[in-house]
Amino acid sequence: MTTFRIKRFNPEKQPDPYWEEIDYDIPDGATLLDCLNDIKWTMDGTLSYRMSCRSAICGSCGMKANGHALLACQRQAEHLIKEGTDSITIEPMGNMPVVKDLVVDMEPFWDKVNQVKPFLKEEGERPEKERRQSPAEFKLIDDASTCIMCGCCYSDCNTLEVDKNFLGPAALAKAQRFVQDSRDTATNERIRELSESGGIWDCTHCAECVERCPKPAKPMDRIKEMMGVAIEEGVTNNNGARHALSFVKSVKHSGRVNENTLPLESMGYFNVKGLMELVPVGLRMLLKGKIPPIIHKNIDDVEDVRRIFRELGE
Amino acid sequence: MKFALFTGCVAKGATRELMMSTIKVAEGLDIEFVEMKSAACCGAGVIQEKNPLLTDAVNARSFAIAEEQNLDLVTICSTCQGNLKKSEQKIECNEEYKDKINHVLKDGGHQFEGGRIQIQHFANILLTDEAKKRLKEKVVRPLTGLKTAAFYGCYILRPSEFSPFDKPDDPTELEEIFEICGATPVDYESRTKCCGFPIIMMNKKASLDMAGNALADAVDSGADVIVTGCPLCHLNLDSYQPEAEALRKRDATIPILHLPQLVGLALGYSPRELGMDSHIVTPSVLEKIIGPAPAGSSHH
């Protein structure tokens, strides 16, 4: 017998969510969704959640099990039993308001997908037949194309937990699918918009989205690819791009990161407000002797590292 | 026990106390570290933003250096660990890519063979049977009653395919080390979350809200100290702690220890020997465990 600890909430009836514990015998090979269906159909018809295809294709049944978002139809319930216990904790996805029980309002999610203009921008006359892509061109957008919009990445995104302005992993993965589409003609315009506050450079690289993604879309990897596009397109007048450029420069020079110049160059030497922000932490570290040595030491055999940088185009 | 030590940049820069304490613990446990003085930065996921092939080539060079010494590579930074592992697996599963990288390395006299050395975090080393045995024998100052909250750092857990730990969603490795040292692990939700450091220059408010929420969560769970295996987490949680709003609202502070500092305490070294006087948040709470430290003295 397994205890399903389910977070229940009906805003019409309760002021706050509450935990309900249901004891249930998991049939052999049953997915978490199979169990919830059985519970709903035979024990408690008021339990609410979204579901449809039962095959990890439609992306409807996103929810949290033991604190992490997943598709309920994609995991065997038995594998989710928390070690050392005989229970599974089930909650609605995070970063979105709860409508009822495990159903969340995905409006903020869709708003952000729409914000990245998820449609092809073409110029000139349409060809008579389709616009062709080479396999190599398609490969660039193949992974992002597998996104099923389940919201699992959005649910567990660490930046979104503290900044609702962030576009979030799914919308940014969708953006990459157009930024790097060989048929799209608005790359520069797109990457400029995506480099603003709430865009690619606000990703904190926690890889929660990669971990929760039930498909190969892996949003963080797509965000990294767009950072490369931004630098290639010369859209570098922001702290994120300046940080990447300064980082590469200092490792090329000494084989190591220069922690003294990196913050200054990330802010930009003419960004007085940004530089002032560094003063308190700089002073604190200075007083404790934590400031890295002013004379930045090279690694041994740095020449070889410089050679690799040069050979690979840096 | 002999390993190639990949120090990473931060342990040689802003958190030199991590290097100090690593060396102390290695001495105390008779672990021999050969510092990889010619290994370059792991790229921290940042060089990858500009040039992914370059990141992998530079990291392959580091692996080759460890292979040449016939030593497993040990990191003392979650970020180094995650990035090295990512490069390693990317290269290992693609012969064509490996050839391309080895072609670049050739002129420097290095070749990455692959499959010969392991890349592990210091925490993994401490949890090998041999190190555990030595540690258990050498704990002279059990940290009894010290409520210790683990902060793992993202890169050592995620993506899980590159993690050196068994259950990256619900890890137990750091807690196991705490228990051997006699400390009491504290469970709290934020222990596997992001410290916010990667965006401190891009979105300071969000970054410090992440740090503040994690700190507050640990304090609310009754922790005396937070212990991390990542010097970048240490920077955001310690150096920026006075600016972390969520914690300030609680009118609390909480010291942040590097993993080898905690182990070093249990081995009998003084906070000063482990570099704790360079922390922004003074770990005065330790006095309740080890007594007030006579200035400049060594317990060892």
CSV table of C-alpha atoms in Angstrom, one decimal, chain A residues 64 66-68 75 82-83 158-159 161-163 197-198 201-208 210-212 218 220-221 224-225 227-229 231 239-240 243-245 247-248 251 255-257 259 262-264 266-267 277-278 280-281 284-285 288-293 298-302 304-305 307-314, chain B residues 9-10 12-17 37-41 43-51 53-54 57-58 61 86 103-110 154-155 157-161 167 169-170 192-194 196-207 209-210 213 234-235 238-243 258 277-280 282:
chain,number,residue,atom,x,y,z
A,64,LYS,CA,4.9,17.8,-9.4
A,66,ASN,CA,8.1,14.7,-4.7
A,67,GLY,CA,8.8,18.4,-5.5
A,68,HIS,CA,9.8,18.1,-9.1
A,75,ARG,CA,6.6,7.7,-15.1
A,82,LYS,CA,10.3,8.3,-2.0
A,83,GLU,CA,13.2,6.2,-0.6
A,158,ASN,CA,14.6,29.0,-10.5
A,159,THR,CA,14.8,32.4,-12.1
A,161,GLU,CA,10.6,31.8,-8.8
A,162,VAL,CA,12.0,35.2,-8.1
A,163,ASP,CA,11.4,37.2,-11.2
A,197,SER,CA,15.7,42.3,-19.4
A,198,GLY,CA,13.7,39.1,-18.9
A,201,TRP,CA,20.8,36.6,-20.1
A,202,ASP,CA,18.5,36.3,-17.1
A,203,CYS,CA,18.8,32.5,-17.3
A,204,THR,CA,20.7,31.4,-14.2
A,205,HIS,CA,21.9,28.1,-15.7
A,206,CYS,CA,20.5,25.9,-12.9
A,207,ALA,CA,19.5,23.3,-15.6
A,208,GLU,CA,16.2,22.5,-13.8
A,210,VAL,CA,16.9,20.4,-18.8
A,211,GLU,CA,16.2,18.0,-16.0
A,212,ARG,CA,12.4,18.4,-16.1
A,218,LYS,CA,16.4,21.0,-23.2
A,220,MET,CA,18.8,25.8,-21.3
A,221,ASP,CA,20.9,24.4,-24.1
A,224,LYS,CA,23.0,29.0,-24.6
A,225,GLU,CA,22.8,28.6,-28.4
A,227,MET,CA,23.7,33.6,-26.5
A,228,GLY,CA,26.2,32.5,-29.2
A,229,VAL,CA,23.9,34.0,-31.9
A,231,ILE,CA,27.5,37.6,-29.8
A,239,ASN,CA,26.0,42.8,-19.1
A,240,GLY,CA,25.4,39.2,-20.1
A,243,HIS,CA,30.5,39.0,-19.2
A,244,ALA,CA,30.9,36.2,-21.8
A,245,LEU,CA,33.3,38.3,-23.9
A,247,PHE,CA,35.4,35.7,-19.6
A,248,VAL,CA,36.8,34.3,-22.9
A,251,VAL,CA,41.0,32.7,-20.1
A,255,GLY,CA,44.2,30.3,-18.7
A,256,ARG,CA,42.1,31.4,-15.8
A,257,VAL,CA,39.3,33.8,-15.1
A,259,GLU,CA,37.9,37.8,-11.0
A,262,LEU,CA,35.3,40.3,-14.9
A,263,PRO,CA,32.8,42.2,-12.9
A,264,LEU,CA,34.1,45.6,-14.1
A,266,SER,CA,30.6,42.9,-17.3
A,267,MET,CA,29.1,46.1,-16.1
A,277,GLU,CA,26.6,48.5,-7.3
A,278,LEU,CA,29.9,46.6,-7.1
A,280,PRO,CA,29.7,47.4,-1.2
A,281,VAL,CA,30.6,43.8,-2.0
A,284,ARG,CA,33.5,43.8,2.2
A,285,MET,CA,35.8,41.4,0.3
A,288,LYS,CA,38.5,40.4,4.7
A,289,GLY,CA,41.4,40.0,2.3
A,290,LYS,CA,39.2,38.2,-0.2
A,291,ILE,CA,40.0,40.3,-3.2
A,292,PRO,CA,42.0,38.1,-5.7
A,293,PRO,CA,45.6,39.1,-6.2
A,298,ASN,CA,49.0,32.7,-15.6
A,299,ILE,CA,48.6,29.0,-15.5
A,300,ASP,CA,51.7,27.0,-16.5
A,301,ASP,CA,52.1,26.5,-20.2
A,302,VAL,CA,49.5,29.2,-21.0
A,304,ASP,CA,49.4,26.1,-25.4
A,305,VAL,CA,46.0,27.3,-24.2
A,307,ARG,CA,47.3,28.5,-29.2
A,308,ILE,CA,44.1,26.4,-28.9
A,309,PHE,CA,42.1,29.6,-28.6
A,310,ARG,CA,43.7,31.0,-31.7
A,311,GLU,CA,43.3,27.8,-33.6
A,312,LEU,CA,39.6,27.7,-32.8
A,313,GLY,CA,39.0,31.3,-33.9
A,314,GLU,CA,39.2,33.3,-30.7
B,9,CYS,CA,39.9,29.6,-10.8
B,10,VAL,CA,37.9,30.7,-7.7
B,12,LYS,CA,42.9,30.4,-6.4
B,13,GLY,CA,41.2,33.8,-6.4
B,14,ALA,CA,38.3,35.0,-4.3
B,15,THR,CA,37.9,31.9,-2.1
B,16,ARG,CA,41.5,31.0,-1.4
B,17,GLU,CA,40.3,29.6,1.9
B,37,LYS,CA,49.1,23.8,-12.6
B,38,SER,CA,48.9,23.8,-16.3
B,39,ALA,CA,45.1,23.0,-16.5
B,40,ALA,CA,43.0,25.9,-17.8
B,41,CYS,CA,39.6,27.1,-16.6
B,43,GLY,CA,34.8,27.4,-19.0
B,44,ALA,CA,32.1,27.6,-16.3
B,45,GLY,CA,29.4,27.2,-19.0
B,46,VAL,CA,30.3,30.8,-20.1
B,47,ILE,CA,33.0,30.1,-22.8
B,48,GLN,CA,30.4,27.7,-24.2
B,49,GLU,CA,28.1,30.7,-24.7
B,50,LYS,CA,30.6,32.0,-27.3
B,51,ASN,CA,32.4,28.9,-28.5
B,53,LEU,CA,34.1,23.5,-29.3
B,54,LEU,CA,36.7,25.7,-27.6
B,57,ALA,CA,39.0,21.3,-26.5
B,58,VAL,CA,40.4,23.2,-23.5
B,61,ARG,CA,43.5,19.1,-22.7
B,86,LYS,CA,29.7,17.6,-19.7
B,103,HIS,CA,43.8,17.2,-33.9
B,104,VAL,CA,43.7,20.6,-32.1
B,105,LEU,CA,45.5,19.3,-29.0
B,106,LYS,CA,48.3,17.6,-31.0
B,107,ASP,CA,50.5,20.6,-31.5
B,108,GLY,CA,50.6,21.1,-27.7
B,109,GLY,CA,51.8,17.5,-27.2
B,110,HIS,CA,48.5,16.3,-25.6
B,154,CYS,CA,23.4,23.1,-9.5
B,155,TYR,CA,26.2,21.8,-11.7
B,157,LEU,CA,23.3,17.7,-9.7
B,158,ARG,CA,22.0,18.8,-13.1
B,159,PRO,CA,21.8,17.7,-15.8
B,160,SER,CA,21.6,14.4,-13.9
B,161,GLU,CA,23.3,12.5,-16.8
B,167,LYS,CA,20.2,10.5,-6.9
B,169,ASP,CA,17.0,15.0,-7.3
B,170,ASP,CA,17.3,13.9,-3.7
B,192,THR,CA,19.3,21.6,-4.4
B,193,LYS,CA,18.3,25.0,-5.8
B,194,CYS,CA,20.4,27.7,-7.5
B,196,GLY,CA,21.8,32.8,-8.1
B,197,PHE,CA,25.5,33.6,-8.7
B,198,PRO,CA,25.5,33.1,-12.5
B,199,ILE,CA,23.2,36.2,-12.9
B,200,ILE,CA,24.6,38.4,-10.2
B,201,MET,CA,26.0,40.7,-12.9
B,202,MET,CA,22.9,40.5,-15.1
B,203,ASN,CA,19.9,40.6,-12.7
B,204,LYS,CA,21.2,41.4,-9.3
B,205,LYS,CA,17.8,41.5,-7.7
B,206,ALA,CA,16.7,38.1,-8.9
B,207,SER,CA,20.2,36.7,-8.1
B,209,ASP,CA,16.4,36.9,-4.0
B,210,MET,CA,17.5,33.3,-4.9
B,213,ASN,CA,15.4,32.6,-0.1
B,234,HIS,CA,29.9,30.5,-1.4
B,235,LEU,CA,30.4,33.9,-3.1
B,238,ASP,CA,28.5,34.6,2.0
B,239,SER,CA,30.0,37.6,0.2
B,240,TYR,CA,26.6,38.9,-0.9
B,241,GLN,CA,24.7,37.8,2.3
B,242,PRO,CA,24.5,41.3,3.8
B,243,GLU,CA,22.6,42.4,0.7
B,258,HIS,CA,33.2,25.1,2.3
B,277,ASP,CA,38.6,34.4,9.1
B,278,SER,CA,38.3,35.5,5.5
B,279,HIS,CA,34.5,34.8,5.4
B,280,ILE,CA,32.2,37.8,5.3
B,282,THR,CA,31.9,35.3,10.9
